PDB file of C-alpha atoms and ligand atoms in Angstrom:
ATOM      1  CA  MET A   1     137.589 141.241 147.152  1.00  0.00           C
ATOM      2  CA  LYS A   2     138.742 141.485 143.525  1.00  0.00           C
ATOM      3  CA  VAL A   3     137.336 143.960 141.009  1.00  0.00           C
ATOM      4  CA  ALA A   4     135.339 142.310 138.207  1.00  0.00           C
ATOM      5  CA  ASP A   5     136.613 142.699 134.627  1.00  0.00           C
ATOM      6  CA  ARG A   6     133.022 142.968 133.429  1.00  0.00           C
ATOM      7  CA  TRP A   7     129.970 143.284 135.632  1.00  0.00           C
ATOM      8  CA  PHE A   8     127.408 141.854 133.220  1.00  0.00           C
ATOM      9  CA  ALA A   9     127.377 138.729 131.074  1.00  0.00           C
ATOM     10  CA  SER A  10     125.054 138.159 128.144  1.00  0.00           C
ATOM     11  CA  GLU A  11     123.960 135.512 125.652  1.00  0.00           C
ATOM     12  CA  SER A  12     121.586 135.503 122.711  1.00  0.00           C
ATOM     13  CA  VAL A  13     118.731 133.027 123.123  1.00  0.00           C
ATOM     14  CA  GLY A  14     117.361 133.514 119.587  1.00  0.00           C
ATOM     15  CA  ASP A  15     114.178 135.217 118.353  1.00  0.00           C
ATOM     16  CA  GLY A  16     115.789 138.644 118.880  1.00  0.00           C
ATOM     17  CA  ILE A  17     116.084 138.024 122.615  1.00  0.00           C
ATOM     18  CA  THR A  18     119.236 138.418 124.738  1.00  0.00           C
ATOM     19  CA  ARG A  19     119.666 137.323 128.344  1.00  0.00           C
ATOM     20  CA  ILE A  20     121.851 139.543 130.507  1.00  0.00           C
ATOM     21  CA  TRP A  21     122.883 138.728 134.067  1.00  0.00           C
ATOM     22  CA  GLU A  22     125.263 139.682 136.865  1.00  0.00           C
ATOM     23  CA  PRO A  23     127.633 136.736 137.461  1.00  0.00           C
ATOM     24  CA  HIS A  24     129.192 138.254 140.597  1.00  0.00           C
ATOM     25  CA  VAL A  25     125.868 138.500 142.423  1.00  0.00           C
ATOM     26  CA  ALA A  26     124.784 135.571 144.646  1.00  0.00           C
ATOM     27  CA  ARG A  27     122.609 133.132 142.739  1.00  0.00           C
ATOM     28  CA  LEU A  28     119.389 134.026 144.510  1.00  0.00           C
ATOM     29  CA  PHE A  29     119.721 137.672 143.455  1.00  0.00           C
ATOM     30  CA  GLN A  30     121.078 136.938 139.999  1.00  0.00           C
ATOM     31  CA  CYS A  31     118.095 138.198 138.043  1.00  0.00           C
ATOM     32  CA  ASN A  32     117.679 137.509 134.341  1.00  0.00           C
ATOM     33  CA  ILE A  33     117.504 140.791 132.440  1.00  0.00           C
ATOM     34  CA  TRP A  34     115.880 140.342 129.032  1.00  0.00           C
ATOM     35  CA  HIS A  35     116.471 142.523 125.987  1.00  0.00           C
ATOM     36  CA  VAL A  36     114.015 142.102 123.112  1.00  0.00           C
ATOM     37  CA  ARG A  37     114.749 143.677 119.760  1.00  0.00           C
ATOM     38  CA  GLY A  38     111.765 145.354 118.132  1.00  0.00           C
ATOM     39  CA  ARG A  39     111.294 147.316 114.899  1.00  0.00           C
ATOM     40  CA  ASP A  40     110.471 150.685 116.472  1.00  0.00           C
ATOM     41  CA  SER A  41     111.429 150.140 120.101  1.00  0.00           C
ATOM     42  CA  ASP A  42     113.366 147.615 122.138  1.00  0.00           C
ATOM     43  CA  LEU A  43     112.013 146.095 125.313  1.00  0.00           C
ATOM     44  CA  LEU A  44     114.051 145.599 128.470  1.00  0.00           C
ATOM     45  CA  VAL A  45     112.460 143.272 130.991  1.00  0.00           C
ATOM     46  CA  ASP A  46     113.944 143.938 134.445  1.00  0.00           C
ATOM     47  CA  ALA A  47     117.084 145.833 135.322  1.00  0.00           C
ATOM     48  CA  GLY A  48     119.243 143.920 137.819  1.00  0.00           C
ATOM     49  CA  MET A  49     120.718 145.250 141.069  1.00  0.00           C
ATOM     50  CA  GLY A  50     121.840 148.711 139.957  1.00  0.00           C
ATOM     51  CA  ILE A  51     125.407 148.075 141.160  1.00  0.00           C
ATOM     52  CA  SER A  52     126.941 148.950 137.785  1.00  0.00           C
ATOM     53  CA  SER A  53     125.550 150.767 134.746  1.00  0.00           C
ATOM     54  CA  LEU A  54     123.281 148.471 132.757  1.00  0.00           C
ATOM     55  CA  HIS A  55     122.619 151.245 130.260  1.00  0.00           C
ATOM     56  CA  GLU A  56     126.326 151.351 129.349  1.00  0.00           C
ATOM     57  CA  ALA A  57     126.648 147.564 129.356  1.00  0.00           C
ATOM     58  CA  ILE A  58     123.907 147.104 126.739  1.00  0.00           C
ATOM     59  CA  ALA A  59     124.762 150.170 124.633  1.00  0.00           C
ATOM     60  CA  GLU A  60     126.071 147.997 121.781  1.00  0.00           C
ATOM     61  CA  LEU A  61     122.890 145.969 121.744  1.00  0.00           C
ATOM     62  CA  VAL A  62     120.581 148.970 121.532  1.00  0.00           C
ATOM     63  CA  ASP A  63     119.987 151.226 118.544  1.00  0.00           C
ATOM     64  CA  LYS A  64     116.487 152.537 119.250  1.00  0.00           C
ATOM     65  CA  PRO A  65     114.358 153.758 122.145  1.00  0.00           C
ATOM     66  CA  VAL A  66     114.169 151.275 125.029  1.00  0.00           C
ATOM     67  CA  ILE A  67     110.992 150.578 126.952  1.00  0.00           C
ATOM     68  CA  ALA A  68     112.288 149.381 130.342  1.00  0.00           C
ATOM     69  CA  ILE A  69     109.824 147.495 132.488  1.00  0.00           C
ATOM     70  CA  ALA A  70     110.194 146.042 135.979  1.00  0.00           C
ATOM     71  CA  THR A  71     108.229 142.808 136.459  1.00  0.00           C
ATOM     72  CA  HIS A  72     108.228 143.853 140.138  1.00  0.00           C
ATOM     73  CA  THR A  73     110.310 146.079 142.372  1.00  0.00           C
ATOM     74  CA  HIS A  74     112.466 143.654 144.359  1.00  0.00           C
ATOM     75  CA  MET A  75     116.063 144.836 144.689  1.00  0.00           C
ATOM     76  CA  ASP A  76     117.382 142.398 142.083  1.00  0.00           C
ATOM     77  CA  HIS A  77     114.960 143.507 139.339  1.00  0.00           C
ATOM     78  CA  ALA A  78     114.604 147.286 139.497  1.00  0.00           C
ATOM     79  CA  GLY A  79     118.112 148.534 140.420  1.00  0.00           C
ATOM     80  CA  SER A  80     119.100 150.039 137.058  1.00  0.00           C
ATOM     81  CA  LEU A  81     115.623 151.084 135.948  1.00  0.00           C
ATOM     82  CA  HIS A  82     116.487 154.712 136.745  1.00  0.00           C
ATOM     83  CA  GLU A  83     119.007 154.745 133.893  1.00  0.00           C
ATOM     84  CA  PHE A  84     116.310 154.443 131.224  1.00  0.00           C
ATOM     85  CA  PRO A  85     114.048 157.286 130.040  1.00  0.00           C
ATOM     86  CA  GLN A  86     110.945 155.046 129.735  1.00  0.00           C
ATOM     87  CA  ARG A  87     110.269 153.218 133.015  1.00  0.00           C
ATOM     88  CA  LEU A  88     107.197 151.044 133.414  1.00  0.00           C
ATOM     89  CA  VAL A  89     105.842 149.214 136.446  1.00  0.00           C
ATOM     90  CA  HIS A  90     102.502 148.000 137.805  1.00  0.00           C
ATOM     91  CA  PRO A  91     100.765 150.796 139.770  1.00  0.00           C
ATOM     92  CA  ILE A  92     100.698 148.755 143.003  1.00  0.00           C
ATOM     93  CA  GLU A  93     104.508 148.876 143.148  1.00  0.00           C
ATOM     94  CA  ALA A  94     105.119 152.381 141.795  1.00  0.00           C
ATOM     95  CA  SER A  95     105.672 153.819 145.276  1.00  0.00           C
ATOM     96  CA  GLN A  96     108.172 151.046 146.163  1.00  0.00           C
ATOM     97  CA  LEU A  97     110.178 152.167 143.130  1.00  0.00           C
ATOM     98  CA  GLN A  98     110.255 155.701 144.526  1.00  0.00           C
ATOM     99  CA  HIS A  99     111.046 154.549 148.055  1.00  0.00           C
ATOM    100  CA  PRO A 100     113.286 151.472 147.818  1.00  0.00           C
ATOM    101  CA  ASP A 101     114.590 149.608 150.882  1.00  0.00           C
ATOM    102  CA  GLU A 102     116.670 151.810 153.164  1.00  0.00           C
ATOM    103  CA  PHE A 103     118.877 149.033 154.527  1.00  0.00           C
ATOM    104  CA  PRO A 104     122.183 147.810 153.000  1.00  0.00           C
ATOM    105  CA  VAL A 105     120.592 145.348 150.566  1.00  0.00           C
ATOM    106  CA  LEU A 106     123.936 143.704 149.722  1.00  0.00           C
ATOM    107  CA  CYS A 107     124.682 142.788 153.364  1.00  0.00           C
ATOM    108  CA  SER A 108     122.246 140.141 154.570  1.00  0.00           C
ATOM    109  CA  ASN A 109     123.400 140.497 158.194  1.00  0.00           C
ATOM    110  CA  HIS A 110     121.944 144.040 158.114  1.00  0.00           C
ATOM    111  CA  TRP A 111     118.575 143.008 156.692  1.00  0.00           C
ATOM    112  CA  PRO A 112     115.590 143.810 158.895  1.00  0.00           C
ATOM    113  CA  GLY A 113     113.427 141.217 160.659  1.00  0.00           C
ATOM    114  CA  ASN A 114     113.541 137.611 159.563  1.00  0.00           C
ATOM    115  CA  MET A 115     113.978 138.244 155.836  1.00  0.00           C
ATOM    116  CA  ARG A 116     117.187 136.208 155.614  1.00  0.00           C
ATOM    117  CA  ALA A 117     115.641 133.298 157.556  1.00  0.00           C
ATOM    118  CA  LEU A 118     112.523 133.328 155.340  1.00  0.00           C
ATOM    119  CA  ILE A 119     114.659 132.983 152.216  1.00  0.00           C
ATOM    120  CA  GLU A 120     116.925 130.315 153.750  1.00  0.00           C
ATOM    121  CA  GLU A 121     113.864 128.321 154.820  1.00  0.00           C
ATOM    122  CA  GLN A 122     112.843 128.077 151.171  1.00  0.00           C
ATOM    123  CA  GLY A 123     116.079 126.390 150.228  1.00  0.00           C
ATOM    124  CA  TYR A 124     118.513 129.191 149.391  1.00  0.00           C
ATOM    125  CA  ASP A 125     122.022 129.786 150.605  1.00  0.00           C
ATOM    126  CA  VAL A 126     122.221 133.460 151.606  1.00  0.00           C
ATOM    127  CA  PRO A 127     125.813 134.708 152.008  1.00  0.00           C
ATOM    128  CA  ASP A 128     126.637 137.626 154.344  1.00  0.00           C
ATOM    129  CA  VAL A 129     127.636 139.748 151.345  1.00  0.00           C
ATOM    130  CA  LEU A 130     125.698 139.161 148.122  1.00  0.00           C
ATOM    131  CA  ILE A 131     128.563 139.851 145.719  1.00  0.00           C
ATOM    132  CA  ASP A 132     131.885 138.051 145.171  1.00  0.00           C
ATOM    133  CA  ALA A 133     133.599 140.915 143.339  1.00  0.00           C
ATOM    134  CA  TYR A 134     133.448 144.703 143.285  1.00  0.00           C
ATOM    135  CA  PRO A 135     132.229 146.595 140.226  1.00  0.00           C
ATOM    136  CA  TYR A 136     135.075 149.102 140.715  1.00  0.00           C
ATOM    137  CA  GLU A 137     137.906 149.853 143.161  1.00  0.00           C
ATOM    138  CA  GLY A 138     136.605 151.341 146.402  1.00  0.00           C
ATOM    139  CA  PHE A 139     133.021 150.095 146.074  1.00  0.00           C
ATOM    140  CA  ASP A 140     131.422 149.814 149.516  1.00  0.00           C
ATOM    141  CA  PRO A 141     128.721 147.113 149.793  1.00  0.00           C
ATOM    142  CA  GLU A 142     127.533 148.515 153.152  1.00  0.00           C
ATOM    143  CA  ALA A 143     126.916 151.930 151.617  1.00  0.00           C
ATOM    144  CA  PHE A 144     125.108 150.630 148.533  1.00  0.00           C
ATOM    145  CA  ARG A 145     121.359 151.266 148.342  1.00  0.00           C
ATOM    146  CA  THR A 146     118.929 150.425 145.529  1.00  0.00           C
ATOM    147  CA  PRO A 147     118.637 153.627 143.458  1.00  0.00           C
ATOM    148  CA  ALA A 148     115.194 155.245 143.644  1.00  0.00           C
ATOM    149  CA  CYS A 149     113.248 156.308 140.562  1.00  0.00           C
ATOM    150  CA  THR A 150     109.823 157.354 139.410  1.00  0.00           C
ATOM    151  CA  ALA A 151     107.859 155.308 136.899  1.00  0.00           C
ATOM    152  CA  THR A 152     107.116 157.223 133.701  1.00  0.00           C
ATOM    153  CA  GLN A 153     104.112 154.982 133.031  1.00  0.00           C
ATOM    154  CA  VAL A 154     102.143 152.421 135.003  1.00  0.00           C
ATOM    155  CA  VAL A 155     100.885 149.306 133.240  1.00  0.00           C
ATOM    156  CA  VAL A 156      97.978 147.074 134.199  1.00  0.00           C
ATOM    157  CA  GLU A 157      96.464 143.749 133.149  1.00  0.00           C
ATOM    158  CA  GLY A 158      95.602 143.633 129.446  1.00  0.00           C
ATOM    159  CA  GLN A 159      97.711 146.597 128.379  1.00  0.00           C
ATOM    160  CA  MET A 160      99.681 146.111 125.150  1.00  0.00           C
ATOM    161  CA  ILE A 161     103.338 147.030 124.735  1.00  0.00           C
ATOM    162  CA  ASP A 162     103.949 147.492 121.036  1.00  0.00           C
ATOM    163  CA  LEU A 163     107.497 147.315 119.640  1.00  0.00           C
ATOM    164  CA  GLY A 164     106.292 147.845 116.042  1.00  0.00           C
ATOM    165  CA  ASP A 165     106.651 144.268 114.834  1.00  0.00           C
ATOM    166  CA  ARG A 166     105.939 142.444 118.081  1.00  0.00           C
ATOM    167  CA  VAL A 167     103.394 143.053 120.805  1.00  0.00           C
ATOM    168  CA  PHE A 168     103.459 142.023 124.473  1.00  0.00           C
ATOM    169  CA  GLU A 169     100.405 141.884 126.680  1.00  0.00           C
ATOM    170  CA  VAL A 170     100.749 142.727 130.357  1.00  0.00           C
ATOM    171  CA  LEU A 171      99.524 139.926 132.646  1.00  0.00           C
ATOM    172  CA  HIS A 172      99.040 140.797 136.304  1.00  0.00           C
ATOM    173  CA  LEU A 173     100.518 137.781 138.168  1.00  0.00           C
ATOM    174  CA  PRO A 174     100.387 138.623 141.897  1.00  0.00           C
ATOM    175  CA  GLY A 175     101.571 136.284 144.664  1.00  0.00           C
ATOM    176  CA  HIS A 176     105.362 136.621 144.789  1.00  0.00           C
ATOM    177  CA  SER A 177     104.675 140.348 145.130  1.00  0.00           C
ATOM    178  CA  PRO A 178     101.419 142.317 144.749  1.00  0.00           C
ATOM    179  CA  GLY A 179     102.348 144.099 141.525  1.00  0.00           C
ATOM    180  CA  SER A 180     104.167 141.237 139.795  1.00  0.00           C
ATOM    181  CA  ILE A 181     103.540 141.206 136.060  1.00  0.00           C
ATOM    182  CA  GLY A 182     104.383 138.964 133.146  1.00  0.00           C
ATOM    183  CA  LEU A 183     104.735 139.926 129.488  1.00  0.00           C
ATOM    184  CA  TRP A 184     102.988 137.630 127.049  1.00  0.00           C
ATOM    185  CA  GLU A 185     103.626 137.489 123.309  1.00  0.00           C
ATOM    186  CA  LYS A 186     100.700 135.508 121.989  1.00  0.00           C
ATOM    187  CA  ASP A 187     102.058 135.140 118.421  1.00  0.00           C
ATOM    188  CA  SER A 188     105.164 133.270 119.572  1.00  0.00           C
ATOM    189  CA  GLY A 189     103.869 131.807 122.850  1.00  0.00           C
ATOM    190  CA  THR A 190     106.665 133.592 124.709  1.00  0.00           C
ATOM    191  CA  LEU A 191     106.183 134.539 128.354  1.00  0.00           C
ATOM    192  CA  PHE A 192     108.500 136.733 130.396  1.00  0.00           C
ATOM    193  CA  SER A 193     107.356 135.624 133.807  1.00  0.00           C
ATOM    194  CA  GLY A 194     109.443 137.658 136.261  1.00  0.00           C
ATOM    195  CA  ASP A 195     109.417 135.897 139.637  1.00  0.00           C
ATOM    196  CA  ALA A 196     105.842 134.592 139.247  1.00  0.00           C
ATOM    197  CA  VAL A 197     107.405 131.352 138.056  1.00  0.00           C
ATOM    198  CA  TYR A 198     110.994 130.238 137.519  1.00  0.00           C
ATOM    199  CA  ASP A 199     112.742 126.867 137.669  1.00  0.00           C
ATOM    200  CA  GLY A 200     113.912 127.086 141.293  1.00  0.00           C
ATOM    201  CA  PRO A 201     112.454 127.386 144.806  1.00  0.00           C
ATOM    202  CA  LEU A 202     109.639 129.968 144.615  1.00  0.00           C
ATOM    203  CA  LEU A 203     109.421 132.653 147.282  1.00  0.00           C
ATOM    204  CA  ASP A 204     105.886 133.143 148.572  1.00  0.00           C
ATOM    205  CA  THR A 205     106.451 134.141 152.207  1.00  0.00           C
ATOM    206  CA  LEU A 206     108.377 137.388 151.811  1.00  0.00           C
ATOM    207  CA  PRO A 207     106.711 140.532 153.162  1.00  0.00           C
ATOM    208  CA  ASP A 208     103.933 141.489 150.673  1.00  0.00           C
ATOM    209  CA  ALA A 209     103.739 137.961 149.235  1.00  0.00           C
ATOM    210  CA  ASP A 210     100.273 136.395 149.119  1.00  0.00           C
ATOM    211  CA  ILE A 211      99.868 132.620 148.867  1.00  0.00           C
ATOM    212  CA  THR A 212      96.158 132.767 147.931  1.00  0.00           C
ATOM    213  CA  ALA A 213      96.933 135.145 145.066  1.00  0.00           C
ATOM    214  CA  TYR A 214      99.904 132.962 144.098  1.00  0.00           C
ATOM    215  CA  ILE A 215      97.641 129.909 143.780  1.00  0.00           C
ATOM    216  CA  ARG A 216      95.326 131.829 141.410  1.00  0.00           C
ATOM    217  CA  THR A 217      98.321 133.012 139.378  1.00  0.00           C
ATOM    218  CA  MET A 218      99.555 129.426 139.045  1.00  0.00           C
ATOM    219  CA  GLN A 219      96.120 128.249 137.929  1.00  0.00           C
ATOM    220  CA  ARG A 220      96.108 130.959 135.318  1.00  0.00           C
ATOM    221  CA  LEU A 221      99.595 130.061 134.039  1.00  0.00           C
ATOM    222  CA  GLN A 222      98.472 126.454 133.688  1.00  0.00           C
ATOM    223  CA  SER A 223      96.013 127.436 130.960  1.00  0.00           C
ATOM    224  CA  LEU A 224      98.359 129.730 129.032  1.00  0.00           C
ATOM    225  CA  PRO A 225      99.486 128.130 125.717  1.00  0.00           C
ATOM    226  CA  VAL A 226     103.187 128.891 126.203  1.00  0.00           C
ATOM    227  CA  ASN A 227     106.058 127.689 124.044  1.00  0.00           C
ATOM    228  CA  VAL A 228     108.809 129.191 126.149  1.00  0.00           C
ATOM    229  CA  VAL A 229     109.074 130.893 129.526  1.00  0.00           C
ATOM    230  CA  HIS A 230     111.926 133.348 130.041  1.00  0.00           C
ATOM    231  CA  ALA A 231     111.849 133.738 133.793  1.00  0.00           C
ATOM    232  CA  GLY A 232     113.206 136.175 136.358  1.00  0.00           C
ATOM    233  CA  HIS A 233     115.805 133.626 137.471  1.00  0.00           C
ATOM    234  CA  ASP A 234     117.311 130.336 136.314  1.00  0.00           C
ATOM    235  CA  PRO A 235     117.213 128.782 132.834  1.00  0.00           C
ATOM    236  CA  SER A 236     114.290 129.199 130.416  1.00  0.00           C
ATOM    237  CA  PHE A 237     111.874 126.300 129.950  1.00  0.00           C
ATOM    238  CA  GLY A 238     108.959 125.078 127.864  1.00  0.00           C
ATOM    239  CA  ARG A 239     105.308 124.277 128.520  1.00  0.00           C
ATOM    240  CA  GLN A 240     105.946 120.799 129.935  1.00  0.00           C
ATOM    241  CA  ARG A 241     108.261 122.134 132.617  1.00  0.00           C
ATOM    242  CA  LEU A 242     105.860 124.999 133.323  1.00  0.00           C
ATOM    243  CA  LEU A 243     103.089 122.515 133.996  1.00  0.00           C
ATOM    244  CA  GLU A 244     105.365 120.509 136.309  1.00  0.00           C
ATOM    245  CA  LEU A 245     106.315 123.610 138.274  1.00  0.00           C
ATOM    246  CA  VAL A 246     102.692 124.743 138.521  1.00  0.00           C
ATOM    247  CA  ARG A 247     101.462 121.308 139.634  1.00  0.00           C
ATOM    248  CA  ALA A 248     104.231 121.035 142.229  1.00  0.00           C
ATOM    249  CA  TYR A 249     103.305 124.437 143.650  1.00  0.00           C
ATOM    250  CA  LEU A 250      99.586 123.692 143.734  1.00  0.00           C
ATOM    251  CA  ALA A 251     100.201 120.310 145.390  1.00  0.00           C
ATOM    252  CA  TYR A 252     102.362 122.025 148.012  1.00  0.00           C
ATOM    253  CA  ARG A 253     100.127 125.010 148.764  1.00  0.00           C
ATOM    254  CA  SER A 254      96.482 124.266 147.899  1.00  0.00           C
TER     255      SER A 254
HETATM  256 ZN1   ZN B 301     111.267 138.922 143.429  1.00  0.00          ZN
HETATM  257 ZN1   ZN B 302     114.020 137.950 141.748  1.00  0.00          ZN
END
């Protein structure tokens, strides 16, 4: 396997927001990492796999304290959280952050139980090894584990994250995982949705997923006056597409 020139890619999406992703990670685990520029603090929504230093990769983008928040603690969202001094998560998933999966997360043939089959059943192609390049010479995918860390703050429904000139409200959006959260900027109608909703096959049968809770989350998203959804995976979309995704899910599951 070749060594990647750069591990992360990034693009500005306007409104002070940059999308960062890991192009050498299999699509299913290619999480969108969002950087939001604020006046007093920056916000980082999710932190990728933790295979290579995210902190170093975004150093040029950042000139103030960063509030790093995991929308949930799946391996593709919380991997580099440990690199940031301010680490926020919903309390239900704080212990998962401290005790991440002990199996080789990059090697799907070593995953426990039927995890791989559950994901494949929902329409994804899961390769044996989840990367197509190494971050550096000598990297061993079998030895890689999601780095553990402790949250410095837990955040619950209704809590405000204030960047000085923009404010995000924490929405508890369980279903995909019990402590899944979204970040909602009412002034702009911007939602960072994590894996609660994205424009691809949704995963609601993983261990800890809850279809009943997911249905309630979808009903709630339906009534949110969004302009744009920046999701945990796949391209961003507007309210019309959100409503289509919500209706499709509700028709399928309720
Ligand atoms: Zn997830
Ligand atoms: Zn994800």
